[in-house]
PDB file of C-alpha atoms and ligand atoms in Angstrom:
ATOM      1  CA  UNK A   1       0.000   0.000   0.000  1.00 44.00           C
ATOM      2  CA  UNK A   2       1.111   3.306  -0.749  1.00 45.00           C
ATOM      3  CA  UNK A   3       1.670   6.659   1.409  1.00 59.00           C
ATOM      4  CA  UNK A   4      -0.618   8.238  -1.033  1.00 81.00           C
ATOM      5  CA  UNK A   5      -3.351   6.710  -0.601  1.00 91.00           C
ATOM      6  CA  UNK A   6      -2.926   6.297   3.396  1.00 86.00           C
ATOM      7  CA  UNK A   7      -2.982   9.953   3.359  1.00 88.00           C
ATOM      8  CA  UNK A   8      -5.989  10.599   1.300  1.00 93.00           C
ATOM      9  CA  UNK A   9      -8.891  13.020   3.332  1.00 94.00           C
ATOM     10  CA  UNK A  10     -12.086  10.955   4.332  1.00 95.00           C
ATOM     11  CA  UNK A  11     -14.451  10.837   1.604  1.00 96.00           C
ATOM     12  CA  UNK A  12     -17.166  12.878   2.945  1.00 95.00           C
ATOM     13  CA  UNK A  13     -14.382  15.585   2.788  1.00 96.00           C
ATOM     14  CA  UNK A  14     -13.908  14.827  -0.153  1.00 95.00           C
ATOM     15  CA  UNK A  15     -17.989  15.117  -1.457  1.00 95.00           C
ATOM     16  CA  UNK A  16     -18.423  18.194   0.803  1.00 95.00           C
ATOM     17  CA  UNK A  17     -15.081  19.802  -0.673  1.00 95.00           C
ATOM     18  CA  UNK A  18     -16.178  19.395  -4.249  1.00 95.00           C
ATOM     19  CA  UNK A  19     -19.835  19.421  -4.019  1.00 94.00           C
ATOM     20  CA  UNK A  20     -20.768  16.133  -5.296  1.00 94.00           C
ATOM     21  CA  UNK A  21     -24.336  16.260  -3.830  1.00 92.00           C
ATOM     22  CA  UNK A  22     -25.795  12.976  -5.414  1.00 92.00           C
ATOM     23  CA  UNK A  23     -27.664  12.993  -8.770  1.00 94.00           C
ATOM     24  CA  UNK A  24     -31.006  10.799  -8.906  1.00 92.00           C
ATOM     25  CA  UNK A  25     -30.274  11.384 -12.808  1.00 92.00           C
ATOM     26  CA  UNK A  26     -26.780   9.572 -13.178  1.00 93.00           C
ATOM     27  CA  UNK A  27     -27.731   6.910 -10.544  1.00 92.00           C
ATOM     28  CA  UNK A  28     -25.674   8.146  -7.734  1.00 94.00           C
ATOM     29  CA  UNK A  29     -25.859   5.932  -4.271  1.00 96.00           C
ATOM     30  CA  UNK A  30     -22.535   6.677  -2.744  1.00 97.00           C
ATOM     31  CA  UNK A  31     -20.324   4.007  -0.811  1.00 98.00           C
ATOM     32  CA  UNK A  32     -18.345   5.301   1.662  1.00 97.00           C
ATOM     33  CA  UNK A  33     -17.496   2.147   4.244  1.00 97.00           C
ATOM     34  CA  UNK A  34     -13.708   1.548   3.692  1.00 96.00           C
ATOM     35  CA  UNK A  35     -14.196  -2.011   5.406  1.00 97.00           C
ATOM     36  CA  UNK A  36     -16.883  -2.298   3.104  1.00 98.00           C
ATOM     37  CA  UNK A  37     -14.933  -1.292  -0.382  1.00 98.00           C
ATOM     38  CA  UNK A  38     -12.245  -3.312   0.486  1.00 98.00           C
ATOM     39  CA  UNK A  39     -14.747  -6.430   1.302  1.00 98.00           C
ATOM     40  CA  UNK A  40     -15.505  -5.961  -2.655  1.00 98.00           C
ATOM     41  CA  UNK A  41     -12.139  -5.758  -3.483  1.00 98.00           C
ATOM     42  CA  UNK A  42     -11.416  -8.507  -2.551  1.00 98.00           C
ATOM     43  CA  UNK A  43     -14.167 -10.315  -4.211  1.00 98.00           C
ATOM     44  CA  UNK A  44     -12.087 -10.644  -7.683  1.00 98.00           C
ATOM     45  CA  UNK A  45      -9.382 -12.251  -5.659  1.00 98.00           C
ATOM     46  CA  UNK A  46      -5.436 -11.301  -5.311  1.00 98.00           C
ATOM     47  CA  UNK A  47      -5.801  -7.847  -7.766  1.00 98.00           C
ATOM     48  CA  UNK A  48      -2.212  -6.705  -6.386  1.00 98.00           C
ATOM     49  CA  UNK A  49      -0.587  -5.896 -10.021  1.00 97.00           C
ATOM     50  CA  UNK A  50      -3.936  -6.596 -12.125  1.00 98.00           C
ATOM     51  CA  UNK A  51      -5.680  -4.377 -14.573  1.00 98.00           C
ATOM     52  CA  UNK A  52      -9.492  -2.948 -13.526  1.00 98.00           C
ATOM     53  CA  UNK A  53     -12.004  -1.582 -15.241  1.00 98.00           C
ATOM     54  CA  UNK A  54     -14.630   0.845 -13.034  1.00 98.00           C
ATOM     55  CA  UNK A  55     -17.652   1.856 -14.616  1.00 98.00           C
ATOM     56  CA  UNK A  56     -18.606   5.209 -12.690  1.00 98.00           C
ATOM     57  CA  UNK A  57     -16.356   6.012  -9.836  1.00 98.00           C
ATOM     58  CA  UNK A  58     -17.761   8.572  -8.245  1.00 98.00           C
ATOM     59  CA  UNK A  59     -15.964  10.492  -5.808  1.00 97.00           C
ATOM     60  CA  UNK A  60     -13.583   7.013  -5.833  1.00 98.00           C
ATOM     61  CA  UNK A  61     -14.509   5.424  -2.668  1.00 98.00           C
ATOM     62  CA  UNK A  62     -14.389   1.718  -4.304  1.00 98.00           C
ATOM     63  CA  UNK A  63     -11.457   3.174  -6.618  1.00 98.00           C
ATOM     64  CA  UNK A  64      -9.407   3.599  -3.387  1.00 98.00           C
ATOM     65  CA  UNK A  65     -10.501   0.112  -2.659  1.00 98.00           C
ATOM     66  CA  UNK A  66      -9.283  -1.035  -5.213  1.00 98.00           C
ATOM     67  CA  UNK A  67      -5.611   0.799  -5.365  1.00 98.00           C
ATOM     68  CA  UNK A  68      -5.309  -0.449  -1.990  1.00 97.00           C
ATOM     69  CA  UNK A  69      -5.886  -3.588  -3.209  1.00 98.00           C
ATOM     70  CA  UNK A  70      -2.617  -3.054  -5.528  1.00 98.00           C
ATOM     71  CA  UNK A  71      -4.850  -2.849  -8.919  1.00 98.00           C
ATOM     72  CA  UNK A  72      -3.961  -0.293 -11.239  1.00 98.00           C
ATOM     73  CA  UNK A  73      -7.304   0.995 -12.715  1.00 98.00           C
ATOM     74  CA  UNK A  74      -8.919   2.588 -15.611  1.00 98.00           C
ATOM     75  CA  UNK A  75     -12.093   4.461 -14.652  1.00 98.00           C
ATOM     76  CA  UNK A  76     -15.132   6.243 -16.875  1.00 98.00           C
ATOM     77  CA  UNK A  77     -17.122   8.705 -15.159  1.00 98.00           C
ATOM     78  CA  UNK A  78     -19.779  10.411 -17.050  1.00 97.00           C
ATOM     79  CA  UNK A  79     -20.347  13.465 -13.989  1.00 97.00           C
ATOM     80  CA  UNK A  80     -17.481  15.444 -14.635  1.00 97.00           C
ATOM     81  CA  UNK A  81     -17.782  17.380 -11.111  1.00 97.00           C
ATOM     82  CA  UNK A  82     -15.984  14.170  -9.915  1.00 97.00           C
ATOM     83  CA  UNK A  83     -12.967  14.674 -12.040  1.00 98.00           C
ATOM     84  CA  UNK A  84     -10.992  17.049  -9.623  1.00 97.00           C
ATOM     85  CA  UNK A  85     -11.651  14.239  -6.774  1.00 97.00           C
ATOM     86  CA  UNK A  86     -10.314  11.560  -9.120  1.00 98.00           C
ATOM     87  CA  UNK A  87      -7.434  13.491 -10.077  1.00 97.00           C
ATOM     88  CA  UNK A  88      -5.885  14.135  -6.526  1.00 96.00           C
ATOM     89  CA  UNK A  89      -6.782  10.352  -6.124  1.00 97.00           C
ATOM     90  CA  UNK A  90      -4.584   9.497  -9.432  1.00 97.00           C
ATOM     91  CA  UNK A  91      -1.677  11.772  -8.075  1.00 95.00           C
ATOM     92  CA  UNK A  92      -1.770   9.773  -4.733  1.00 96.00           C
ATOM     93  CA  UNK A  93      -1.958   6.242  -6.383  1.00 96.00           C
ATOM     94  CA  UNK A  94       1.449   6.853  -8.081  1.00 93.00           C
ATOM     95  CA  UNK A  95      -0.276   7.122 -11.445  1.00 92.00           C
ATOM     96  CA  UNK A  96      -2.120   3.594 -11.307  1.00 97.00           C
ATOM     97  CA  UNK A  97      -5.242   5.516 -11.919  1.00 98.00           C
ATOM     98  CA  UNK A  98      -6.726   6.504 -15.081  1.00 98.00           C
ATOM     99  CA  UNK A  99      -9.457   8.305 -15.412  1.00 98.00           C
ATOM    100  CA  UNK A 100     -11.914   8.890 -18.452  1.00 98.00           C
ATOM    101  CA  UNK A 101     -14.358  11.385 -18.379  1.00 98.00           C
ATOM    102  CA  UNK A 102     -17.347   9.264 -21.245  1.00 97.00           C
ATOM    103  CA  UNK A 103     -20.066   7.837 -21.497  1.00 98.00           C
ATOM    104  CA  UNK A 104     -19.673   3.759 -20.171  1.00 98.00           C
ATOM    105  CA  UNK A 105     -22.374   3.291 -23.058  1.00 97.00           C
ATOM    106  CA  UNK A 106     -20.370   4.507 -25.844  1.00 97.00           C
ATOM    107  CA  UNK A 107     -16.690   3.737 -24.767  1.00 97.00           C
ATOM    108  CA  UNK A 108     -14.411   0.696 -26.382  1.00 97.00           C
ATOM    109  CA  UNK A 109     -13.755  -0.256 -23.133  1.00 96.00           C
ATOM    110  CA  UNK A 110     -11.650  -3.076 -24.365  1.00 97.00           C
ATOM    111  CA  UNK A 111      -8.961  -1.060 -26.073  1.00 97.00           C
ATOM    112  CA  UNK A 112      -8.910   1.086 -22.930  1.00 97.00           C
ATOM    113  CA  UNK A 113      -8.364  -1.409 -19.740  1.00 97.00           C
ATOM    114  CA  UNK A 114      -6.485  -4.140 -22.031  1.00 96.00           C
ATOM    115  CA  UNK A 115      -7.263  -7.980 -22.234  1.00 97.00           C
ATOM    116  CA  UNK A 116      -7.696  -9.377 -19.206  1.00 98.00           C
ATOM    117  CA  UNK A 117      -8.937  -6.946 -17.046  1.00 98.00           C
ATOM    118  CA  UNK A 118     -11.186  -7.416 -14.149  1.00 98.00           C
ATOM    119  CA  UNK A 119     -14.574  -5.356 -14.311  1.00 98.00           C
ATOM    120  CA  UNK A 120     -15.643  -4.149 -11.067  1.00 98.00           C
ATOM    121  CA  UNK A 121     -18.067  -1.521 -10.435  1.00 98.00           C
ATOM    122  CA  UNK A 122     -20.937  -0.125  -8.238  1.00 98.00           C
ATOM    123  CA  UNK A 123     -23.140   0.271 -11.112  1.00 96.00           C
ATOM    124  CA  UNK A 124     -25.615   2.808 -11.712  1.00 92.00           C
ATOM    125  CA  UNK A 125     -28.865   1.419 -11.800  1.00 87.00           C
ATOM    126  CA  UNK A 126     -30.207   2.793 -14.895  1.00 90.00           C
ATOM    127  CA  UNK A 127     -27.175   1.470 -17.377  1.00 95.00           C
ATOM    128  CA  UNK A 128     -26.346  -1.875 -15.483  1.00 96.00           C
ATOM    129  CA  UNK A 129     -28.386  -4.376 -16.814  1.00 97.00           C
ATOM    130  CA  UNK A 130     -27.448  -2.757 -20.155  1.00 97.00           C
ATOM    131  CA  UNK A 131     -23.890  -2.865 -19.885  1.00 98.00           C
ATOM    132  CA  UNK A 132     -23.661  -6.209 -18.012  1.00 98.00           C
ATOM    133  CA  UNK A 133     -25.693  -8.027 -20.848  1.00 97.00           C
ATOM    134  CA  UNK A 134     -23.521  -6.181 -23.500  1.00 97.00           C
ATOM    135  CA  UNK A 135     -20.124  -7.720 -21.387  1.00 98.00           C
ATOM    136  CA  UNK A 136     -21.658 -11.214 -21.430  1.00 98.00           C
ATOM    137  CA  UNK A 137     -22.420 -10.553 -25.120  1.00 96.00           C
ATOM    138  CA  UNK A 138     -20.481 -11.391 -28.540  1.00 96.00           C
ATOM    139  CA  UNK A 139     -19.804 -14.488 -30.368  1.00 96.00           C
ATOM    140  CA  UNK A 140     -15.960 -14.180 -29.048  1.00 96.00           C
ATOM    141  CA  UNK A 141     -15.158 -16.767 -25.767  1.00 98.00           C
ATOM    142  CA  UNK A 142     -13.670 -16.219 -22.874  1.00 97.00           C
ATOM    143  CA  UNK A 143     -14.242 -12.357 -23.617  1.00 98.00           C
ATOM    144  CA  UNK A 144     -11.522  -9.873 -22.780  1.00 98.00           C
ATOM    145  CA  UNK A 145     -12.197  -9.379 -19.269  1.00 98.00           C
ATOM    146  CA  UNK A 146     -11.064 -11.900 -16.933  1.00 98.00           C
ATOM    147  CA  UNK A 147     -14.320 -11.156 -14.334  1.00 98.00           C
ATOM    148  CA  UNK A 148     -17.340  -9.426 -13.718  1.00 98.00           C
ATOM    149  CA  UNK A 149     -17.888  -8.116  -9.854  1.00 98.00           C
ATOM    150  CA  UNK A 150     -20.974  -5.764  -9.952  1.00 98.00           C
ATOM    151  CA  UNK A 151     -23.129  -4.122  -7.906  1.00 98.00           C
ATOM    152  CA  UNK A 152     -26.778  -4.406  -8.426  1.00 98.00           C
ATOM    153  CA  UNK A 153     -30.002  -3.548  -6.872  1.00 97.00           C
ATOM    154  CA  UNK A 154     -30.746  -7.346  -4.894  1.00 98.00           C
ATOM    155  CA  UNK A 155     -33.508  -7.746  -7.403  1.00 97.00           C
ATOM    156  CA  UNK A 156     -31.450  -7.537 -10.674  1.00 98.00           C
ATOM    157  CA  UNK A 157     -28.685  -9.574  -8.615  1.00 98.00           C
ATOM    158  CA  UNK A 158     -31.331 -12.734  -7.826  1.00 98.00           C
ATOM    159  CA  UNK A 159     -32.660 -12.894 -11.500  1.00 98.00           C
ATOM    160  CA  UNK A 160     -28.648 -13.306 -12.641  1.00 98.00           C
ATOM    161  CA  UNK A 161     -27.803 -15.898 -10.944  1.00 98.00           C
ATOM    162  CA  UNK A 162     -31.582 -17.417 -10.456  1.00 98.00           C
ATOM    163  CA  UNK A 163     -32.550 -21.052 -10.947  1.00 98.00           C
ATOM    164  CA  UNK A 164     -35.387 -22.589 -13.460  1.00 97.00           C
ATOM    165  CA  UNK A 165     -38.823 -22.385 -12.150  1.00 95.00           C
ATOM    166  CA  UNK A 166     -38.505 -19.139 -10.379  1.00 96.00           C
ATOM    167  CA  UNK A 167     -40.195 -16.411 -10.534  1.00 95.00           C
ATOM    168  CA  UNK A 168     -36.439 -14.952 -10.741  1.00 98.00           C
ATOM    169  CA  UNK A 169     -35.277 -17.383 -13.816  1.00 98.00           C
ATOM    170  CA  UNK A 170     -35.129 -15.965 -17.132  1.00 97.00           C
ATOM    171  CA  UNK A 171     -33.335 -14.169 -20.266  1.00 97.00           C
ATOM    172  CA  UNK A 172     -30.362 -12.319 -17.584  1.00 97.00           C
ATOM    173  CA  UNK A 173     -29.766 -15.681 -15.677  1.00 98.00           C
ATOM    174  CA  UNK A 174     -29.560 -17.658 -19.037  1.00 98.00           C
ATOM    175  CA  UNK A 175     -26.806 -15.029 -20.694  1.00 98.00           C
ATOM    176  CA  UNK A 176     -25.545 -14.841 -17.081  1.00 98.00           C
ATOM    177  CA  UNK A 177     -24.692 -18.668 -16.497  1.00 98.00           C
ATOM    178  CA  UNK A 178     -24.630 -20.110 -20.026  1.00 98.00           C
ATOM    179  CA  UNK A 179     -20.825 -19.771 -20.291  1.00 98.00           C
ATOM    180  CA  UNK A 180     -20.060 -18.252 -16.724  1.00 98.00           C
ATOM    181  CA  UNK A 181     -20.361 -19.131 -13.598  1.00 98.00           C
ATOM    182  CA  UNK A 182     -22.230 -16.494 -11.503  1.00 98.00           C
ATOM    183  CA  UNK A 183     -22.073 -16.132  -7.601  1.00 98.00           C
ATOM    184  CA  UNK A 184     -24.425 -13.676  -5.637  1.00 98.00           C
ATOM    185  CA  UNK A 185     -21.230 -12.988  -3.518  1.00 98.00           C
ATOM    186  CA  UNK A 186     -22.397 -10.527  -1.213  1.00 98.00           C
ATOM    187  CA  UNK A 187     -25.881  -8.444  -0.238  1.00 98.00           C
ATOM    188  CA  UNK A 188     -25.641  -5.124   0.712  1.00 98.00           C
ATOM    189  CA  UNK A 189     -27.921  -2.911   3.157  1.00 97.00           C
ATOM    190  CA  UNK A 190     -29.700   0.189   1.648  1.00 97.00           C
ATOM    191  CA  UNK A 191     -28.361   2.130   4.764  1.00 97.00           C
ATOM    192  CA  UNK A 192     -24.491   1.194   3.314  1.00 97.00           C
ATOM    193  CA  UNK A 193     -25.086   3.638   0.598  1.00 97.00           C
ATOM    194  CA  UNK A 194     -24.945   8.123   0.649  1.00 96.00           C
ATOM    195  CA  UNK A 195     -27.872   8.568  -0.407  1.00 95.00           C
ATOM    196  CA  UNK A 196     -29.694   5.331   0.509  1.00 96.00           C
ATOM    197  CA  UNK A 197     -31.835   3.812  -2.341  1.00 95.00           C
ATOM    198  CA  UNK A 198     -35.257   2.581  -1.735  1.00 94.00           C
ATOM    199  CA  UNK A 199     -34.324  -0.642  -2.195  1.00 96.00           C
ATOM    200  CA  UNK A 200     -31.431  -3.650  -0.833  1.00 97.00           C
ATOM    201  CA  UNK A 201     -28.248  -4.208  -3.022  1.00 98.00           C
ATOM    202  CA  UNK A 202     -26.264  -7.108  -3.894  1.00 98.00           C
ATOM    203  CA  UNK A 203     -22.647  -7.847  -5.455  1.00 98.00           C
ATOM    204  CA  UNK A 204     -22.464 -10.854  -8.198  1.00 98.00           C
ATOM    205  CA  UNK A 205     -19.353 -12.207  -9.467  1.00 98.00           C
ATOM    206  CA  UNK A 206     -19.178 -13.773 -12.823  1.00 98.00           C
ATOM    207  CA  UNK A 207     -16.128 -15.808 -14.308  1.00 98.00           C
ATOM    208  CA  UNK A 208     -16.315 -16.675 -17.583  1.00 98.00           C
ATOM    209  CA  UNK A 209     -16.165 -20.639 -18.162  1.00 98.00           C
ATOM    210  CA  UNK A 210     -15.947 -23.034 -21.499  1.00 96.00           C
ATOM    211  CA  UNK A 211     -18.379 -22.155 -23.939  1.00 96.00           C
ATOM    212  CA  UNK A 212     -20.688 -25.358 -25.205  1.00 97.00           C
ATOM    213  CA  UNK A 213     -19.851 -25.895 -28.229  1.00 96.00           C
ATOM    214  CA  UNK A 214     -21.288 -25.057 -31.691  1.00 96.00           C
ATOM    215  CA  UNK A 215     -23.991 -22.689 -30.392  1.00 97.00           C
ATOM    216  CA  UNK A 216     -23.756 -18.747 -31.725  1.00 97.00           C
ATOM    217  CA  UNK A 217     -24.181 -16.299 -28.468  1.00 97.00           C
ATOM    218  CA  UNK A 218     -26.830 -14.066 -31.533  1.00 96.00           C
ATOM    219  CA  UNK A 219     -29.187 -17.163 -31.500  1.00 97.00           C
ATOM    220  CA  UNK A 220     -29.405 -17.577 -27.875  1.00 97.00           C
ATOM    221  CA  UNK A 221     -30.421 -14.554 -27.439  1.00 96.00           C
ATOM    222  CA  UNK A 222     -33.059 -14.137 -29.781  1.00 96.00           C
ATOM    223  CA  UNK A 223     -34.203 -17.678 -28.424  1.00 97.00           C
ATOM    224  CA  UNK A 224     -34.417 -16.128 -25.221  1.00 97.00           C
ATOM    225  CA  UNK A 225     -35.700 -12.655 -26.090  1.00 96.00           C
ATOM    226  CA  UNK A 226     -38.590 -14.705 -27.412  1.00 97.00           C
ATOM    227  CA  UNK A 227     -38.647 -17.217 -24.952  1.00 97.00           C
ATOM    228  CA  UNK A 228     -39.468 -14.618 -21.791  1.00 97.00           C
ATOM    229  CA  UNK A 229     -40.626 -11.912 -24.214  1.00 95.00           C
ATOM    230  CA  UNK A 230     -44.447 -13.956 -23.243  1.00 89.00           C
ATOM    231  CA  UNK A 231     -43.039 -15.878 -19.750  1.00 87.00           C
ATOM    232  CA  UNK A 232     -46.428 -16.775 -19.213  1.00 91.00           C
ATOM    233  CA  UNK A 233     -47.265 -18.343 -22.515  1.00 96.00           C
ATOM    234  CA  UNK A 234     -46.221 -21.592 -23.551  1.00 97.00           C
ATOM    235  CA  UNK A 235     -42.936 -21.982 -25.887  1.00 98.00           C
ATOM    236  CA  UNK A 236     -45.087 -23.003 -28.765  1.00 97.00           C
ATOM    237  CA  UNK A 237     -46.898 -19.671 -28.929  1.00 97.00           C
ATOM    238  CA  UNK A 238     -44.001 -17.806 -27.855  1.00 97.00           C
ATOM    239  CA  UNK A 239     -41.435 -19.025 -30.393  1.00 97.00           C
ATOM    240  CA  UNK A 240     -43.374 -19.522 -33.189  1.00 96.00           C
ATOM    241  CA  UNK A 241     -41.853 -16.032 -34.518  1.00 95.00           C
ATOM    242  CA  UNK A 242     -38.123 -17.877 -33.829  1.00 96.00           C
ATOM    243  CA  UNK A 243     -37.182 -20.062 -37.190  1.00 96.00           C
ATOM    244  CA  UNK A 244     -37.218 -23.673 -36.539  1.00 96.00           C
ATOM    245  CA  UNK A 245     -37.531 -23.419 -32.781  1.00 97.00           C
ATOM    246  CA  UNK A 246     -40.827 -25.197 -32.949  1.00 97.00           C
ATOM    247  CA  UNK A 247     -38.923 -27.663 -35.077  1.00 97.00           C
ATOM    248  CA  UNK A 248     -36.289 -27.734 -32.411  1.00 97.00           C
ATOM    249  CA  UNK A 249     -38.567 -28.551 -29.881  1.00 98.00           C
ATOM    250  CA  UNK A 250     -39.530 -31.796 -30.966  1.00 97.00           C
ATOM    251  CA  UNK A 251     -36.306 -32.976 -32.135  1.00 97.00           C
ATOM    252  CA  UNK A 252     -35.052 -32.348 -28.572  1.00 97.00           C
ATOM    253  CA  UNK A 253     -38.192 -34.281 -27.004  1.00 97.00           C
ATOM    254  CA  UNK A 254     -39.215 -30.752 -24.988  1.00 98.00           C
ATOM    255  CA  UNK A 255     -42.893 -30.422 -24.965  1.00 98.00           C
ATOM    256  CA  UNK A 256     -44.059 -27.430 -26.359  1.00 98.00           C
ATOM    257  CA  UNK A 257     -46.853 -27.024 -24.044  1.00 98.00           C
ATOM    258  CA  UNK A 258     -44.332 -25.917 -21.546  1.00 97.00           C
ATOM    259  CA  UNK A 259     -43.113 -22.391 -20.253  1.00 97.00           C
ATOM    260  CA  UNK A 260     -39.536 -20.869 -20.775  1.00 97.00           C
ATOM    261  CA  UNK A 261     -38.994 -21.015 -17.239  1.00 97.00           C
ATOM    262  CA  UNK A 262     -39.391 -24.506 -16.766  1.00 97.00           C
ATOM    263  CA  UNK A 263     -36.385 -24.964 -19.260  1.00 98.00           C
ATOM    264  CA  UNK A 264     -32.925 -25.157 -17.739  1.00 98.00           C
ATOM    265  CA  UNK A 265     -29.568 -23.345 -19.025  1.00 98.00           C
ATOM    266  CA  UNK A 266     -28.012 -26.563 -21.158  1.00 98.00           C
ATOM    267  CA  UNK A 267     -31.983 -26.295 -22.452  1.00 98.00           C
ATOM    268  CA  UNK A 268     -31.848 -23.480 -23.828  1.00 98.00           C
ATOM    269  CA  UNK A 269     -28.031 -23.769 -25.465  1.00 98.00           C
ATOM    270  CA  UNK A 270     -29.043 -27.477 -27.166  1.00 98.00           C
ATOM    271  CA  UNK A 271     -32.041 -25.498 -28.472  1.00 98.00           C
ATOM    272  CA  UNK A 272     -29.917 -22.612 -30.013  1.00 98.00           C
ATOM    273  CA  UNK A 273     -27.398 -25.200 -31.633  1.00 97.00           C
ATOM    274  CA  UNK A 274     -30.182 -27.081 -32.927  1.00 96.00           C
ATOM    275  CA  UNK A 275     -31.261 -23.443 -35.108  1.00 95.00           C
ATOM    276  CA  UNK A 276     -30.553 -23.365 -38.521  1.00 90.00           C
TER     277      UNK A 276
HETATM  278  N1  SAM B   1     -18.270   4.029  -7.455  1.00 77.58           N
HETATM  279  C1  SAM B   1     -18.916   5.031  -6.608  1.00 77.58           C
HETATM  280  C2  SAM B   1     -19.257   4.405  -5.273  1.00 77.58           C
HETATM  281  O1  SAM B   1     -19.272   3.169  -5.207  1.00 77.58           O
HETATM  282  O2  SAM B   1     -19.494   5.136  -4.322  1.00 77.58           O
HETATM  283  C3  SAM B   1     -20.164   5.611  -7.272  1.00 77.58           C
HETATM  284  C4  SAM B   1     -21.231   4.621  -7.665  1.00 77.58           C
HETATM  285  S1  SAM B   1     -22.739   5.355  -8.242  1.00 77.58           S
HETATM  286  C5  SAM B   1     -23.876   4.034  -7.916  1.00 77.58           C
HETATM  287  C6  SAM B   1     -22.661   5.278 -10.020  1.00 77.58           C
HETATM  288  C7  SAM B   1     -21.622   6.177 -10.704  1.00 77.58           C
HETATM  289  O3  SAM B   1     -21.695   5.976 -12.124  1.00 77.58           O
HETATM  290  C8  SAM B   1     -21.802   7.653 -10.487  1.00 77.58           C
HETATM  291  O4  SAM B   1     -20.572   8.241 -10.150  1.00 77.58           O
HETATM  292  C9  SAM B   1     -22.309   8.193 -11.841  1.00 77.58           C
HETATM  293  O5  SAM B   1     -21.946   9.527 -12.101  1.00 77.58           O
HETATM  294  C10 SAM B   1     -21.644   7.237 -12.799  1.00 77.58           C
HETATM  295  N2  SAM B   1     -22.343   7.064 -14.085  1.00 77.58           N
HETATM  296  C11 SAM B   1     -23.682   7.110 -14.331  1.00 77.58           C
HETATM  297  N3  SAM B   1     -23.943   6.824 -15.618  1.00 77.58           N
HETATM  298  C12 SAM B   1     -22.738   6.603 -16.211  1.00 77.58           C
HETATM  299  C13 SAM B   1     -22.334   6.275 -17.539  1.00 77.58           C
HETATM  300  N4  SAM B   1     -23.240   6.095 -18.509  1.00 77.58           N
HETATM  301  N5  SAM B   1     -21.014   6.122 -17.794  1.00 77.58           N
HETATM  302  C14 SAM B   1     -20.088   6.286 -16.812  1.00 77.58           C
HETATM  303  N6  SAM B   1     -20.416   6.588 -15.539  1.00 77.58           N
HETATM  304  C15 SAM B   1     -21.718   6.752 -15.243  1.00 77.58           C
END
């Protein structure tokens, strides 16, 4: 660990000194438990001397986390009140901190944190589902990152990692587990966050595993766009827009009387390798 960063101000300091009141718009709920940041830290494992990407650091409470951790990290911020913050936080990491001012959205985040890197972020709620289904996207496998630890409201968190015949199970958990393995690794109170959101948080961890074989990542997910599109309907009405599902479904022996969520993960993939 560095001087630096054991001489950084407290980050309340920090918010009061540069006015970062929290904005409802760009999904700002504020960590500011050091015990707590470095808890998620350490989810990824040993990051002393890894690469880290942070979607939306904020005043960079789980940014310090992470330097303390030993990571050196790139980091895209879209507020750019924050930027002043993040600099003196760069100066006292010894320049392992990058900072982007951008749009998470819009960024080739790829080319910027390098192959390999380790995505961690407290997510803002209005882009996560978004940008976690675009990282779990793409016909390339294992991806460029080496693993996903994000912070999601506890809701969004259950239905990644959920099980068939939940209420839970559907399109996010199949994306989410079809060539990963996802953990909900830890929950997190409301009252943990500056301001507190109305509802409980949770962190999931994702680490990309062998993809089956012979099964395009496009198909799956128009199989499963479809699939939950009508969750309550059974798969023969709600595929019949999906080209040879319906013959799919009988070569596999799956009854089409049943619902999506009644199907399980390796379901689902023999379904999308049996599309033409
Ligand atoms: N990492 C900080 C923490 O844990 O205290 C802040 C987390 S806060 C939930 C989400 C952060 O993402 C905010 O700093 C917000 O400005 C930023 N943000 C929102 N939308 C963004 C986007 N599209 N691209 C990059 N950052 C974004």
């Amino acid at each position: 660990m560095s001087e630096g960063l054991n001489g950084l101000p407290p980050l309340r300091e920090v918010i009061a000194r540069h006015g970062l009141a929290a904005s409802k718009a760009l999904g700002q709920n504020f960590l500011l438990d050091e015990q707590l940041l470095d808890r998620i830290a350490r989810i990824p494992g040993d990051l002393a001397g890894q690469r880290v990407y942070e979607v939306g650091p904020g005043p960079g409470g789980l940014t310090r986390a992470l330097l303390r951790a030993g990571a050196e990290v790139v980091a895209v911020e879209r507020d750019a009140r924050c930027l002043p913050a993040l600099a003196e936080l760069r100066e006292a990491s010894g320049g392992r901190l990058t900072v982007v001012e951008g749009d998470a959205m819009a960024i080739d985040e790829a080319a910027l944190a390098g192959e390999g890197a380790h995505i961690v972020a407290n997510l803002p709620y209005n882009v996560g589902t978004a940008l976690l289904v675009r990282w779990l996207g793409g016909e390339r496998w294992p991806p460029w990152w080496a693993s996903l630890t994000l912070m999601f409201q506890q809701e969004v968190a259950q239905r990644i990692v959920a099980a068939p015949g939940t209420g839970a199970y559907g399109r996010l958990a199949i994306l989410a587990q079809w060539r990963s393995e996802a953990k909900l690794a830890m929950k997190v109170h409301r009252s943990a966050f500056v301001p507190p959101p109305k509802v409980m948080s949770a962190v999931v961890h994702l680490r990309p595993i062998g993809a089956p074989p012979g099964v395009r990542a496009a198909k799956l997910e128009q199989l499963t766009a479809a699939a939950f599109g009508q969750r309550r309907k059974m798969l023969r009405q709600s595929l019949k827009g999906v080209p040879g599902a319906l013959e799919a479904l009988e070569a596999l022996g799956i009854d089409a009387e049943r619902r999506a969520e009644t199907l399980t993960v390796p379901d689902f993939v023999n379904l999308a390798r049996a599309l033409p």
